[in-house]
Amino acid sequence: MRVNGHSVDRSPEQAEIPVYSMTGYATAQCAVDAPDAAPEASRGAGSPVLGIELRAVNGRFLDLALRLPEELRAAEPALRERIGAAVRRGKVELRVWLEQRGDAGVRAPAVAELQKLLGAQEQVLAWLPRAQPLSVAEVLQLTQRTPPPVGEALAPLLALLDRVLADFNAARAREGERLATMLRERVAQLRALAEQAAPLVPQAVAQQRERFLQRFQEAVGALPVDAGALQERALVEAAAFAQRVDVAEELTRLQSHLTEIDHLLQRGGEVGKRLDFLIQELHREANTLGSKSSSLDLTRISVDMKVLIEQMREQVQNLE
């Protein structure tokens, strides 16, 4: 296919890989009813609620932070493995919570539970006689929290994480496509500036050659010098000037880098680091173009290029 007038190879496999942003957010919850998990509304009133929140911002490497309740701390290795398979770069935070449903029915405490609470209360009152005895509401609160064992919660937790990861990556893909569209627009603008710069150098060289020859004519009329030697010297100076201001090589490399950026955006996947390197190379060529500038127009083009490249650099920092 062709992008901005330039040929870009794109295989069917590559076309299916999106460009991911490192910024994303997703959350979901379900009711735990081992061995599977389903939306909270479809489960029994007594099922504990399991919730997951996943958020990420840009980072050089994968920096994963997990905030888990103590009951699910043993599931951390499995969670890390599942997230690491779906996310490559970025500062990622996973928060998991497990709580009793607010509309769960009140369960009558077992005799053994009441005996334990009574024994604990007697020990506290023996040392702290002014302490308040437990109320009925406090007793019910202490006896209603019955989180499932880790073994029972692991399968619903991983199933819920898969749902969250799917939403999370979909959000990252949408943001990544927006960034890729912006980068393609900047690439097109840089191509247009390069096309404006290409004819300026020959024009500047021709003008400078005329100035050298004009000075030669003036020198011949004013000084007793060898006209042939002076003309040769003027042409040598004009040739040296042409070499100093020639930016054809820089423009060729710049066009090559732009074509590679188009190719990477079409290929998708993990392109952030390679794009960052290409942005550095673009900036190098734009700087060289400015340093070799022989006219105000070429200087303006160099400045405009560097502004666009800096905008691209800011956005590339957010791509995986």
PDB file of C-alpha atoms in Angstrom:
ATOM      1  CA  MET A   1       0.000   0.000   0.000  1.00  0.00           C
ATOM      2  CA  ARG A   2       0.993   3.712  -0.231  1.00  0.00           C
ATOM      3  CA  VAL A   3       1.092   6.196   2.647  1.00  0.00           C
ATOM      4  CA  ASN A   4       1.462   9.901   1.856  1.00  0.00           C
ATOM      5  CA  GLY A   5       2.621   8.964  -1.631  1.00  0.00           C
ATOM      6  CA  HIS A   6       5.280   6.502  -0.428  1.00  0.00           C
ATOM      7  CA  SER A   7       5.174   2.731  -0.687  1.00  0.00           C
ATOM      8  CA  VAL A   8       4.838   0.842   2.626  1.00  0.00           C
ATOM      9  CA  ASP A   9       4.854  -2.946   2.915  1.00  0.00           C
ATOM     10  CA  ARG A  10       2.049  -4.311   5.030  1.00  0.00           C
ATOM     11  CA  SER A  11       1.362  -8.011   5.489  1.00  0.00           C
ATOM     12  CA  PRO A  12      -2.014  -9.329   6.706  1.00  0.00           C
ATOM     13  CA  GLU A  13      -0.444 -10.364  10.014  1.00  0.00           C
ATOM     14  CA  GLN A  14       1.019  -6.917  10.596  1.00  0.00           C
ATOM     15  CA  ALA A  15      -2.240  -5.166   9.767  1.00  0.00           C
ATOM     16  CA  GLU A  16      -3.928  -6.786  12.785  1.00  0.00           C
ATOM     17  CA  ILE A  17      -1.464  -5.399  15.355  1.00  0.00           C
ATOM     18  CA  PRO A  18      -2.532  -2.020  16.779  1.00  0.00           C
ATOM     19  CA  VAL A  19      -0.259   0.719  18.028  1.00  0.00           C
ATOM     20  CA  TYR A  20      -0.707   0.838  21.805  1.00  0.00           C
ATOM     21  CA  SER A  21      -0.508   3.862  24.047  1.00  0.00           C
ATOM     22  CA  MET A  22       1.073   3.281  27.447  1.00  0.00           C
ATOM     23  CA  THR A  23      -1.773   5.273  29.040  1.00  0.00           C
ATOM     24  CA  GLY A  24      -4.940   3.356  29.850  1.00  0.00           C
ATOM     25  CA  TYR A  25      -7.609   2.618  32.428  1.00  0.00           C
ATOM     26  CA  ALA A  26     -10.182  -0.134  33.010  1.00  0.00           C
ATOM     27  CA  THR A  27     -12.195  -1.485  35.908  1.00  0.00           C
ATOM     28  CA  ALA A  28     -14.734  -4.239  36.526  1.00  0.00           C
ATOM     29  CA  GLN A  29     -16.254  -6.245  39.344  1.00  0.00           C
ATOM     30  CA  CYS A  30     -18.144  -9.471  39.815  1.00  0.00           C
ATOM     31  CA  ALA A  31     -19.632 -11.606  42.533  1.00  0.00           C
ATOM     32  CA  VAL A  32     -17.521 -14.553  43.655  1.00  0.00           C
ATOM     33  CA  ASP A  33     -19.238 -17.910  43.383  1.00  0.00           C
ATOM     34  CA  ALA A  34     -16.548 -20.573  42.937  1.00  0.00           C
ATOM     35  CA  PRO A  35     -15.348 -21.974  40.674  1.00  0.00           C
ATOM     36  CA  ASP A  36     -16.292 -19.183  38.198  1.00  0.00           C
ATOM     37  CA  ALA A  37     -17.230 -15.525  38.274  1.00  0.00           C
ATOM     38  CA  ALA A  38     -20.086 -13.718  36.597  1.00  0.00           C
ATOM     39  CA  PRO A  39     -21.555 -10.222  36.704  1.00  0.00           C
ATOM     40  CA  GLU A  40     -22.559  -9.262  40.196  1.00  0.00           C
ATOM     41  CA  ALA A  41     -26.252  -8.869  39.408  1.00  0.00           C
ATOM     42  CA  SER A  42     -26.589 -12.512  38.375  1.00  0.00           C
ATOM     43  CA  ARG A  43     -25.165 -14.065  41.533  1.00  0.00           C
ATOM     44  CA  GLY A  44     -26.591 -14.805  44.929  1.00  0.00           C
ATOM     45  CA  ALA A  45     -27.064 -12.046  47.486  1.00  0.00           C
ATOM     46  CA  GLY A  46     -24.487 -13.579  49.856  1.00  0.00           C
ATOM     47  CA  SER A  47     -21.615 -13.729  47.368  1.00  0.00           C
ATOM     48  CA  PRO A  48     -18.650 -11.455  48.143  1.00  0.00           C
ATOM     49  CA  VAL A  49     -17.840  -8.800  45.520  1.00  0.00           C
ATOM     50  CA  LEU A  50     -14.491  -9.005  43.730  1.00  0.00           C
ATOM     51  CA  GLY A  51     -13.269  -5.821  42.027  1.00  0.00           C
ATOM     52  CA  ILE A  52     -10.280  -4.892  39.864  1.00  0.00           C
ATOM     53  CA  GLU A  53      -8.987  -1.498  38.765  1.00  0.00           C
ATOM     54  CA  LEU A  54      -6.121  -1.267  36.269  1.00  0.00           C
ATOM     55  CA  ARG A  55      -4.440   2.005  35.285  1.00  0.00           C
ATOM     56  CA  ALA A  56      -1.178   2.878  33.519  1.00  0.00           C
ATOM     57  CA  VAL A  57       0.959   5.834  32.456  1.00  0.00           C
ATOM     58  CA  ASN A  58       4.049   5.981  30.280  1.00  0.00           C
ATOM     59  CA  GLY A  59       7.408   4.587  31.459  1.00  0.00           C
ATOM     60  CA  ARG A  60      10.658   3.330  29.966  1.00  0.00           C
ATOM     61  CA  PHE A  61      10.098  -0.247  31.152  1.00  0.00           C
ATOM     62  CA  LEU A  62       7.303  -2.317  32.675  1.00  0.00           C
ATOM     63  CA  ASP A  63       6.888  -1.098  36.266  1.00  0.00           C
ATOM     64  CA  LEU A  64       4.074  -3.109  37.845  1.00  0.00           C
ATOM     65  CA  ALA A  65       2.633  -2.239  41.276  1.00  0.00           C
ATOM     66  CA  LEU A  66      -0.052  -4.447  42.854  1.00  0.00           C
ATOM     67  CA  ARG A  67      -2.364  -3.477  45.705  1.00  0.00           C
ATOM     68  CA  LEU A  68      -4.065  -6.633  46.959  1.00  0.00           C
ATOM     69  CA  PRO A  69      -6.112  -7.526  50.051  1.00  0.00           C
ATOM     70  CA  GLU A  70      -4.356  -9.880  52.423  1.00  0.00           C
ATOM     71  CA  GLU A  71      -6.750 -12.689  51.496  1.00  0.00           C
ATOM     72  CA  LEU A  72      -5.502 -12.585  47.876  1.00  0.00           C
ATOM     73  CA  ARG A  73      -1.814 -11.863  48.457  1.00  0.00           C
ATOM     74  CA  ALA A  74      -0.885 -15.394  47.387  1.00  0.00           C
ATOM     75  CA  ALA A  75      -2.346 -14.712  43.913  1.00  0.00           C
ATOM     76  CA  GLU A  76       0.279 -12.034  43.154  1.00  0.00           C
ATOM     77  CA  PRO A  77       2.610 -14.233  41.006  1.00  0.00           C
ATOM     78  CA  ALA A  78      -0.273 -15.354  38.785  1.00  0.00           C
ATOM     79  CA  LEU A  79      -1.506 -11.773  38.399  1.00  0.00           C
ATOM     80  CA  ARG A  80       1.957 -10.511  37.479  1.00  0.00           C
ATOM     81  CA  GLU A  81       2.385 -13.222  34.880  1.00  0.00           C
ATOM     82  CA  ARG A  82      -1.009 -12.499  33.298  1.00  0.00           C
ATOM     83  CA  ILE A  83      -0.399  -8.727  33.127  1.00  0.00           C
ATOM     84  CA  GLY A  84       3.188  -9.149  31.887  1.00  0.00           C
ATOM     85  CA  ALA A  85       1.924 -11.193  28.941  1.00  0.00           C
ATOM     86  CA  ALA A  86      -0.466  -8.409  27.898  1.00  0.00           C
ATOM     87  CA  VAL A  87       1.518  -5.229  28.662  1.00  0.00           C
ATOM     88  CA  ARG A  88       5.139  -4.593  27.652  1.00  0.00           C
ATOM     89  CA  ARG A  89       5.974  -1.094  28.884  1.00  0.00           C
ATOM     90  CA  GLY A  90       4.596   1.534  31.227  1.00  0.00           C
ATOM     91  CA  LYS A  91       3.997   2.203  34.880  1.00  0.00           C
ATOM     92  CA  VAL A  92       1.042  -0.062  35.656  1.00  0.00           C
ATOM     93  CA  GLU A  93      -0.975  -0.156  38.883  1.00  0.00           C
ATOM     94  CA  LEU A  94      -3.400  -2.974  39.687  1.00  0.00           C
ATOM     95  CA  ARG A  95      -5.810  -2.589  42.603  1.00  0.00           C
ATOM     96  CA  VAL A  96      -7.942  -5.516  43.765  1.00  0.00           C
ATOM     97  CA  TRP A  97     -10.623  -5.435  46.433  1.00  0.00           C
ATOM     98  CA  LEU A  98     -12.831  -8.086  48.009  1.00  0.00           C
ATOM     99  CA  GLU A  99     -15.876  -7.116  50.041  1.00  0.00           C
ATOM    100  CA  GLN A 100     -19.238  -8.394  51.159  1.00  0.00           C
ATOM    101  CA  ARG A 101     -22.209  -7.246  49.103  1.00  0.00           C
ATOM    102  CA  GLY A 102     -24.092  -4.393  50.695  1.00  0.00           C
ATOM    103  CA  ASP A 103     -27.447  -6.139  50.068  1.00  0.00           C
ATOM    104  CA  ALA A 104     -26.370  -9.511  51.453  1.00  0.00           C
ATOM    105  CA  GLY A 105     -28.780 -11.064  53.922  1.00  0.00           C
ATOM    106  CA  VAL A 106     -27.885 -11.105  57.621  1.00  0.00           C
ATOM    107  CA  ARG A 107     -26.507 -14.480  58.650  1.00  0.00           C
ATOM    108  CA  ALA A 108     -27.053 -15.688  62.183  1.00  0.00           C
ATOM    109  CA  PRO A 109     -23.661 -16.121  63.878  1.00  0.00           C
ATOM    110  CA  ALA A 110     -22.644 -19.649  64.792  1.00  0.00           C
ATOM    111  CA  VAL A 111     -22.376 -20.572  68.455  1.00  0.00           C
ATOM    112  CA  ALA A 112     -18.624 -21.150  68.100  1.00  0.00           C
ATOM    113  CA  GLU A 113     -18.171 -17.639  66.695  1.00  0.00           C
ATOM    114  CA  LEU A 114     -20.118 -16.104  69.579  1.00  0.00           C
ATOM    115  CA  GLN A 115     -18.095 -18.072  72.118  1.00  0.00           C
ATOM    116  CA  LYS A 116     -14.837 -16.783  70.606  1.00  0.00           C
ATOM    117  CA  LEU A 117     -16.101 -13.205  70.699  1.00  0.00           C
ATOM    118  CA  LEU A 118     -17.286 -13.613  74.304  1.00  0.00           C
ATOM    119  CA  GLY A 119     -13.928 -14.991  75.398  1.00  0.00           C
ATOM    120  CA  ALA A 120     -12.085 -12.162  73.646  1.00  0.00           C
ATOM    121  CA  GLN A 121     -14.403  -9.571  75.216  1.00  0.00           C
ATOM    122  CA  GLU A 122     -13.867 -10.995  78.724  1.00  0.00           C
ATOM    123  CA  GLN A 123     -10.094 -10.798  78.306  1.00  0.00           C
ATOM    124  CA  VAL A 124     -10.292  -7.194  77.110  1.00  0.00           C
ATOM    125  CA  LEU A 125     -12.615  -6.172  79.981  1.00  0.00           C
ATOM    126  CA  ALA A 126     -10.322  -7.863  82.508  1.00  0.00           C
ATOM    127  CA  TRP A 127      -7.504  -5.540  81.480  1.00  0.00           C
ATOM    128  CA  LEU A 128      -9.652  -2.567  80.425  1.00  0.00           C
ATOM    129  CA  PRO A 129     -12.713  -2.520  82.703  1.00  0.00           C
ATOM    130  CA  ARG A 130     -13.904   0.815  81.275  1.00  0.00           C
ATOM    131  CA  ALA A 131     -14.070  -0.554  77.706  1.00  0.00           C
ATOM    132  CA  GLN A 132     -17.547  -0.740  76.152  1.00  0.00           C
ATOM    133  CA  PRO A 133     -18.976  -4.246  75.584  1.00  0.00           C
ATOM    134  CA  LEU A 134     -19.683  -5.343  72.025  1.00  0.00           C
ATOM    135  CA  SER A 135     -23.004  -4.235  70.571  1.00  0.00           C
ATOM    136  CA  VAL A 136     -25.246  -6.460  68.457  1.00  0.00           C
ATOM    137  CA  ALA A 137     -24.283  -4.487  65.323  1.00  0.00           C
ATOM    138  CA  GLU A 138     -20.575  -4.938  66.076  1.00  0.00           C
ATOM    139  CA  VAL A 139     -21.044  -8.662  66.650  1.00  0.00           C
ATOM    140  CA  LEU A 140     -22.846  -9.031  63.329  1.00  0.00           C
ATOM    141  CA  GLN A 141     -20.188  -6.984  61.550  1.00  0.00           C
ATOM    142  CA  LEU A 142     -17.401  -9.177  62.916  1.00  0.00           C
ATOM    143  CA  THR A 143     -19.159 -12.407  62.031  1.00  0.00           C
ATOM    144  CA  GLN A 144     -20.532 -11.494  58.583  1.00  0.00           C
ATOM    145  CA  ARG A 145     -17.154 -11.024  56.857  1.00  0.00           C
ATOM    146  CA  THR A 146     -16.475 -14.429  55.365  1.00  0.00           C
ATOM    147  CA  PRO A 147     -14.114 -13.991  52.429  1.00  0.00           C
ATOM    148  CA  PRO A 148     -13.604 -17.101  50.329  1.00  0.00           C
ATOM    149  CA  PRO A 149     -10.341 -19.035  50.574  1.00  0.00           C
ATOM    150  CA  VAL A 150      -7.628 -18.035  48.105  1.00  0.00           C
ATOM    151  CA  GLY A 151      -8.058 -21.279  46.201  1.00  0.00           C
ATOM    152  CA  GLU A 152     -11.726 -20.524  45.576  1.00  0.00           C
ATOM    153  CA  ALA A 153     -11.130 -16.868  44.649  1.00  0.00           C
ATOM    154  CA  LEU A 154      -8.184 -17.420  42.279  1.00  0.00           C
ATOM    155  CA  ALA A 155     -10.198 -18.669  39.295  1.00  0.00           C
ATOM    156  CA  PRO A 156     -12.780 -15.828  39.482  1.00  0.00           C
ATOM    157  CA  LEU A 157      -9.952 -13.330  40.021  1.00  0.00           C
ATOM    158  CA  LEU A 158      -8.052 -14.414  36.894  1.00  0.00           C
ATOM    159  CA  ALA A 159     -11.260 -14.523  34.838  1.00  0.00           C
ATOM    160  CA  LEU A 160     -12.118 -10.987  35.941  1.00  0.00           C
ATOM    161  CA  LEU A 161      -8.552  -9.846  35.201  1.00  0.00           C
ATOM    162  CA  ASP A 162      -8.881 -11.171  31.642  1.00  0.00           C
ATOM    163  CA  ARG A 163     -12.004  -9.046  31.162  1.00  0.00           C
ATOM    164  CA  VAL A 164     -10.276  -5.977  32.576  1.00  0.00           C
ATOM    165  CA  LEU A 165      -7.182  -6.533  30.435  1.00  0.00           C
ATOM    166  CA  ALA A 166      -9.334  -6.784  27.305  1.00  0.00           C
ATOM    167  CA  ASP A 167     -11.003  -3.433  28.106  1.00  0.00           C
ATOM    168  CA  PHE A 168      -7.647  -1.946  29.140  1.00  0.00           C
ATOM    169  CA  ASN A 169      -5.914  -2.905  25.884  1.00  0.00           C
ATOM    170  CA  ALA A 170      -8.903  -1.727  23.841  1.00  0.00           C
ATOM    171  CA  ALA A 171      -8.617   1.688  25.504  1.00  0.00           C
ATOM    172  CA  ARG A 172      -4.868   1.746  24.898  1.00  0.00           C
ATOM    173  CA  ALA A 173      -5.392   0.818  21.244  1.00  0.00           C
ATOM    174  CA  ARG A 174      -7.880   3.666  20.757  1.00  0.00           C
ATOM    175  CA  GLU A 175      -5.470   6.160  22.297  1.00  0.00           C
ATOM    176  CA  GLY A 176      -2.595   4.660  20.313  1.00  0.00           C
ATOM    177  CA  GLU A 177      -4.481   5.102  17.040  1.00  0.00           C
ATOM    178  CA  ARG A 178      -5.144   8.735  17.908  1.00  0.00           C
ATOM    179  CA  LEU A 179      -1.433   9.274  18.539  1.00  0.00           C
ATOM    180  CA  ALA A 180      -0.515   7.421  15.332  1.00  0.00           C
ATOM    181  CA  THR A 181      -2.877   9.650  13.330  1.00  0.00           C
ATOM    182  CA  MET A 182      -1.221  12.736  14.785  1.00  0.00           C
ATOM    183  CA  LEU A 183       2.236  11.349  13.937  1.00  0.00           C
ATOM    184  CA  ARG A 184       1.184  10.636  10.339  1.00  0.00           C
ATOM    185  CA  GLU A 185      -0.022  14.227  10.017  1.00  0.00           C
ATOM    186  CA  ARG A 186       3.350  15.516  11.256  1.00  0.00           C
ATOM    187  CA  VAL A 187       5.156  13.200   8.851  1.00  0.00           C
ATOM    188  CA  ALA A 188       3.148  14.637   5.957  1.00  0.00           C
ATOM    189  CA  GLN A 189       4.003  18.180   7.075  1.00  0.00           C
ATOM    190  CA  LEU A 190       7.700  17.320   7.311  1.00  0.00           C
ATOM    191  CA  ARG A 191       7.624  15.864   3.801  1.00  0.00           C
ATOM    192  CA  ALA A 192       6.083  19.086   2.515  1.00  0.00           C
ATOM    193  CA  LEU A 193       8.793  21.159   4.205  1.00  0.00           C
ATOM    194  CA  ALA A 194      11.517  18.912   2.753  1.00  0.00           C
ATOM    195  CA  GLU A 195      10.048  19.393  -0.717  1.00  0.00           C
ATOM    196  CA  GLN A 196      10.107  23.171  -0.157  1.00  0.00           C
ATOM    197  CA  ALA A 197      13.760  23.019   0.944  1.00  0.00           C
ATOM    198  CA  ALA A 198      15.041  20.939  -1.982  1.00  0.00           C
ATOM    199  CA  PRO A 199      14.995  23.705  -4.679  1.00  0.00           C
ATOM    200  CA  LEU A 200      16.275  26.427  -2.343  1.00  0.00           C
ATOM    201  CA  VAL A 201      19.879  25.189  -2.258  1.00  0.00           C
ATOM    202  CA  PRO A 202      20.486  25.232  -6.058  1.00  0.00           C
ATOM    203  CA  GLN A 203      18.958  28.695  -6.142  1.00  0.00           C
ATOM    204  CA  ALA A 204      21.270  29.889  -3.355  1.00  0.00           C
ATOM    205  CA  VAL A 205      24.298  28.332  -5.060  1.00  0.00           C
ATOM    206  CA  ALA A 206      23.461  30.013  -8.375  1.00  0.00           C
ATOM    207  CA  GLN A 207      22.974  33.372  -6.668  1.00  0.00           C
ATOM    208  CA  GLN A 208      26.249  33.041  -4.788  1.00  0.00           C
ATOM    209  CA  ARG A 209      28.080  32.054  -7.991  1.00  0.00           C
ATOM    210  CA  GLU A 210      26.769  35.190  -9.660  1.00  0.00           C
ATOM    211  CA  ARG A 211      27.993  37.272  -6.735  1.00  0.00           C
ATOM    212  CA  PHE A 212      31.459  35.691  -6.965  1.00  0.00           C
ATOM    213  CA  LEU A 213      31.619  36.381 -10.697  1.00  0.00           C
ATOM    214  CA  GLN A 214      30.384  39.921 -10.177  1.00  0.00           C
ATOM    215  CA  ARG A 215      33.171  40.518  -7.673  1.00  0.00           C
ATOM    216  CA  PHE A 216      35.569  39.008 -10.204  1.00  0.00           C
ATOM    217  CA  GLN A 217      34.447  41.519 -12.833  1.00  0.00           C
ATOM    218  CA  GLU A 218      34.834  44.377 -10.387  1.00  0.00           C
ATOM    219  CA  ALA A 219      38.325  43.170  -9.374  1.00  0.00           C
ATOM    220  CA  VAL A 220      39.448  42.846 -12.999  1.00  0.00           C
ATOM    221  CA  GLY A 221      38.473  46.422 -13.711  1.00  0.00           C
ATOM    222  CA  ALA A 222      40.052  47.868 -10.579  1.00  0.00           C
ATOM    223  CA  LEU A 223      43.237  45.814 -10.102  1.00  0.00           C
ATOM    224  CA  PRO A 224      46.141  44.867 -12.379  1.00  0.00           C
ATOM    225  CA  VAL A 225      45.693  41.100 -11.912  1.00  0.00           C
ATOM    226  CA  ASP A 226      45.565  38.079 -14.166  1.00  0.00           C
ATOM    227  CA  ALA A 227      41.924  37.791 -15.272  1.00  0.00           C
ATOM    228  CA  GLY A 228      42.148  34.047 -15.889  1.00  0.00           C
ATOM    229  CA  ALA A 229      43.563  33.290 -12.436  1.00  0.00           C
ATOM    230  CA  LEU A 230      41.001  35.510 -10.748  1.00  0.00           C
ATOM    231  CA  GLN A 231      38.107  33.902 -12.575  1.00  0.00           C
ATOM    232  CA  GLU A 232      39.392  30.452 -11.666  1.00  0.00           C
ATOM    233  CA  ARG A 233      39.630  31.533  -8.034  1.00  0.00           C
ATOM    234  CA  ALA A 234      36.045  32.808  -8.137  1.00  0.00           C
ATOM    235  CA  LEU A 235      34.786  29.513  -9.540  1.00  0.00           C
ATOM    236  CA  VAL A 236      36.708  27.567  -6.900  1.00  0.00           C
ATOM    237  CA  GLU A 237      35.104  29.686  -4.171  1.00  0.00           C
ATOM    238  CA  ALA A 238      31.682  29.128  -5.717  1.00  0.00           C
ATOM    239  CA  ALA A 239      32.261  25.352  -5.817  1.00  0.00           C
ATOM    240  CA  ALA A 240      33.423  25.326  -2.184  1.00  0.00           C
ATOM    241  CA  PHE A 241      30.339  27.301  -1.186  1.00  0.00           C
ATOM    242  CA  ALA A 242      28.099  24.829  -3.021  1.00  0.00           C
ATOM    243  CA  GLN A 243      29.652  21.937  -1.079  1.00  0.00           C
ATOM    244  CA  ARG A 244      29.193  23.707   2.256  1.00  0.00           C
ATOM    245  CA  VAL A 245      25.521  24.447   1.744  1.00  0.00           C
ATOM    246  CA  ASP A 246      24.547  21.219  -0.034  1.00  0.00           C
ATOM    247  CA  VAL A 247      21.808  19.534   2.026  1.00  0.00           C
ATOM    248  CA  ALA A 248      20.727  16.923  -0.501  1.00  0.00           C
ATOM    249  CA  GLU A 249      22.145  14.134   1.666  1.00  0.00           C
ATOM    250  CA  GLU A 250      20.353  15.421   4.771  1.00  0.00           C
ATOM    251  CA  LEU A 251      17.047  15.681   2.911  1.00  0.00           C
ATOM    252  CA  THR A 252      17.465  12.147   1.562  1.00  0.00           C
ATOM    253  CA  ARG A 253      18.103  10.743   5.031  1.00  0.00           C
ATOM    254  CA  LEU A 254      15.186  12.740   6.432  1.00  0.00           C
ATOM    255  CA  GLN A 255      12.843  11.297   3.799  1.00  0.00           C
ATOM    256  CA  SER A 256      14.163   7.809   4.587  1.00  0.00           C
ATOM    257  CA  HIS A 257      13.441   8.260   8.304  1.00  0.00           C
ATOM    258  CA  LEU A 258       9.921   9.506   7.536  1.00  0.00           C
ATOM    259  CA  THR A 259       9.259   6.452   5.369  1.00  0.00           C
ATOM    260  CA  GLU A 260      10.447   4.180   8.195  1.00  0.00           C
ATOM    261  CA  ILE A 261       8.125   5.946  10.657  1.00  0.00           C
ATOM    262  CA  ASP A 262       5.191   5.334   8.306  1.00  0.00           C
ATOM    263  CA  HIS A 263       6.227   1.687   8.047  1.00  0.00           C
ATOM    264  CA  LEU A 264       6.396   1.247  11.838  1.00  0.00           C
ATOM    265  CA  LEU A 265       3.009   2.880  12.399  1.00  0.00           C
ATOM    266  CA  GLN A 266       1.444   0.564   9.815  1.00  0.00           C
ATOM    267  CA  ARG A 267       3.149  -2.502  11.271  1.00  0.00           C
ATOM    268  CA  GLY A 268       2.026  -1.730  14.837  1.00  0.00           C
ATOM    269  CA  GLY A 269       3.067  -3.570  17.970  1.00  0.00           C
ATOM    270  CA  GLU A 270       5.938  -2.428  20.168  1.00  0.00           C
ATOM    271  CA  VAL A 271       7.193   0.543  18.153  1.00  0.00           C
ATOM    272  CA  GLY A 272       7.805   3.181  20.825  1.00  0.00           C
ATOM    273  CA  LYS A 273      11.556   2.694  21.282  1.00  0.00           C
ATOM    274  CA  ARG A 274      12.300   2.519  17.548  1.00  0.00           C
ATOM    275  CA  LEU A 275      10.199   5.603  16.891  1.00  0.00           C
ATOM    276  CA  ASP A 276      12.036   7.441  19.639  1.00  0.00           C
ATOM    277  CA  PHE A 277      15.348   6.629  17.938  1.00  0.00           C
ATOM    278  CA  LEU A 278      14.040   7.826  14.553  1.00  0.00           C
ATOM    279  CA  ILE A 279      12.820  11.072  16.131  1.00  0.00           C
ATOM    280  CA  GLN A 280      16.362  11.700  17.383  1.00  0.00           C
ATOM    281  CA  GLU A 281      17.698  11.129  13.862  1.00  0.00           C
ATOM    282  CA  LEU A 282      15.112  13.507  12.400  1.00  0.00           C
ATOM    283  CA  HIS A 283      16.171  16.174  14.864  1.00  0.00           C
ATOM    284  CA  ARG A 284      19.805  15.651  13.885  1.00  0.00           C
ATOM    285  CA  GLU A 285      19.023  16.164  10.178  1.00  0.00           C
ATOM    286  CA  ALA A 286      16.913  19.270  10.879  1.00  0.00           C
ATOM    287  CA  ASN A 287      19.754  20.740  12.946  1.00  0.00           C
ATOM    288  CA  THR A 288      22.245  20.094  10.140  1.00  0.00           C
ATOM    289  CA  LEU A 289      19.847  21.669   7.671  1.00  0.00           C
ATOM    290  CA  GLY A 290      19.744  24.793   9.819  1.00  0.00           C
ATOM    291  CA  SER A 291      23.508  24.943  10.270  1.00  0.00           C
ATOM    292  CA  LYS A 292      24.020  24.754   6.481  1.00  0.00           C
ATOM    293  CA  SER A 293      21.310  27.299   5.792  1.00  0.00           C
ATOM    294  CA  SER A 294      22.233  29.832   3.119  1.00  0.00           C
ATOM    295  CA  SER A 295      18.954  31.756   3.140  1.00  0.00           C
ATOM    296  CA  LEU A 296      16.247  32.949   5.500  1.00  0.00           C
ATOM    297  CA  ASP A 297      13.737  30.635   3.819  1.00  0.00           C
ATOM    298  CA  LEU A 298      15.879  27.577   4.544  1.00  0.00           C
ATOM    299  CA  THR A 299      16.378  28.726   8.147  1.00  0.00           C
ATOM    300  CA  ARG A 300      12.620  29.091   8.558  1.00  0.00           C
ATOM    301  CA  ILE A 301      12.068  25.584   7.178  1.00  0.00           C
ATOM    302  CA  SER A 302      14.630  24.159   9.595  1.00  0.00           C
ATOM    303  CA  VAL A 303      12.901  25.850  12.551  1.00  0.00           C
ATOM    304  CA  ASP A 304       9.470  24.642  11.427  1.00  0.00           C
ATOM    305  CA  MET A 305      10.846  21.118  11.097  1.00  0.00           C
ATOM    306  CA  LYS A 306      12.259  21.152  14.618  1.00  0.00           C
ATOM    307  CA  VAL A 307       8.932  22.345  16.028  1.00  0.00           C
ATOM    308  CA  LEU A 308       7.101  19.448  14.335  1.00  0.00           C
ATOM    309  CA  ILE A 309       9.746  16.938  15.407  1.00  0.00           C
ATOM    310  CA  GLU A 310       9.505  18.092  19.017  1.00  0.00           C
ATOM    311  CA  GLN A 311       5.728  17.610  18.897  1.00  0.00           C
ATOM    312  CA  MET A 312       6.304  14.092  17.582  1.00  0.00           C
ATOM    313  CA  ARG A 313       8.833  13.366  20.330  1.00  0.00           C
ATOM    314  CA  GLU A 314       6.296  14.268  23.036  1.00  0.00           C
ATOM    315  CA  GLN A 315       3.698  11.884  21.606  1.00  0.00           C
ATOM    316  CA  VAL A 316       6.110   9.045  20.868  1.00  0.00           C
ATOM    317  CA  GLN A 317       7.000   9.000  24.581  1.00  0.00           C
ATOM    318  CA  ASN A 318       3.464   7.684  25.200  1.00  0.00           C
ATOM    319  CA  LEU A 319       3.639   4.755  22.772  1.00  0.00           C
ATOM    320  CA  GLU A 320       4.455   1.230  23.922  1.00  0.00           C
TER     321      GLU A 320
END
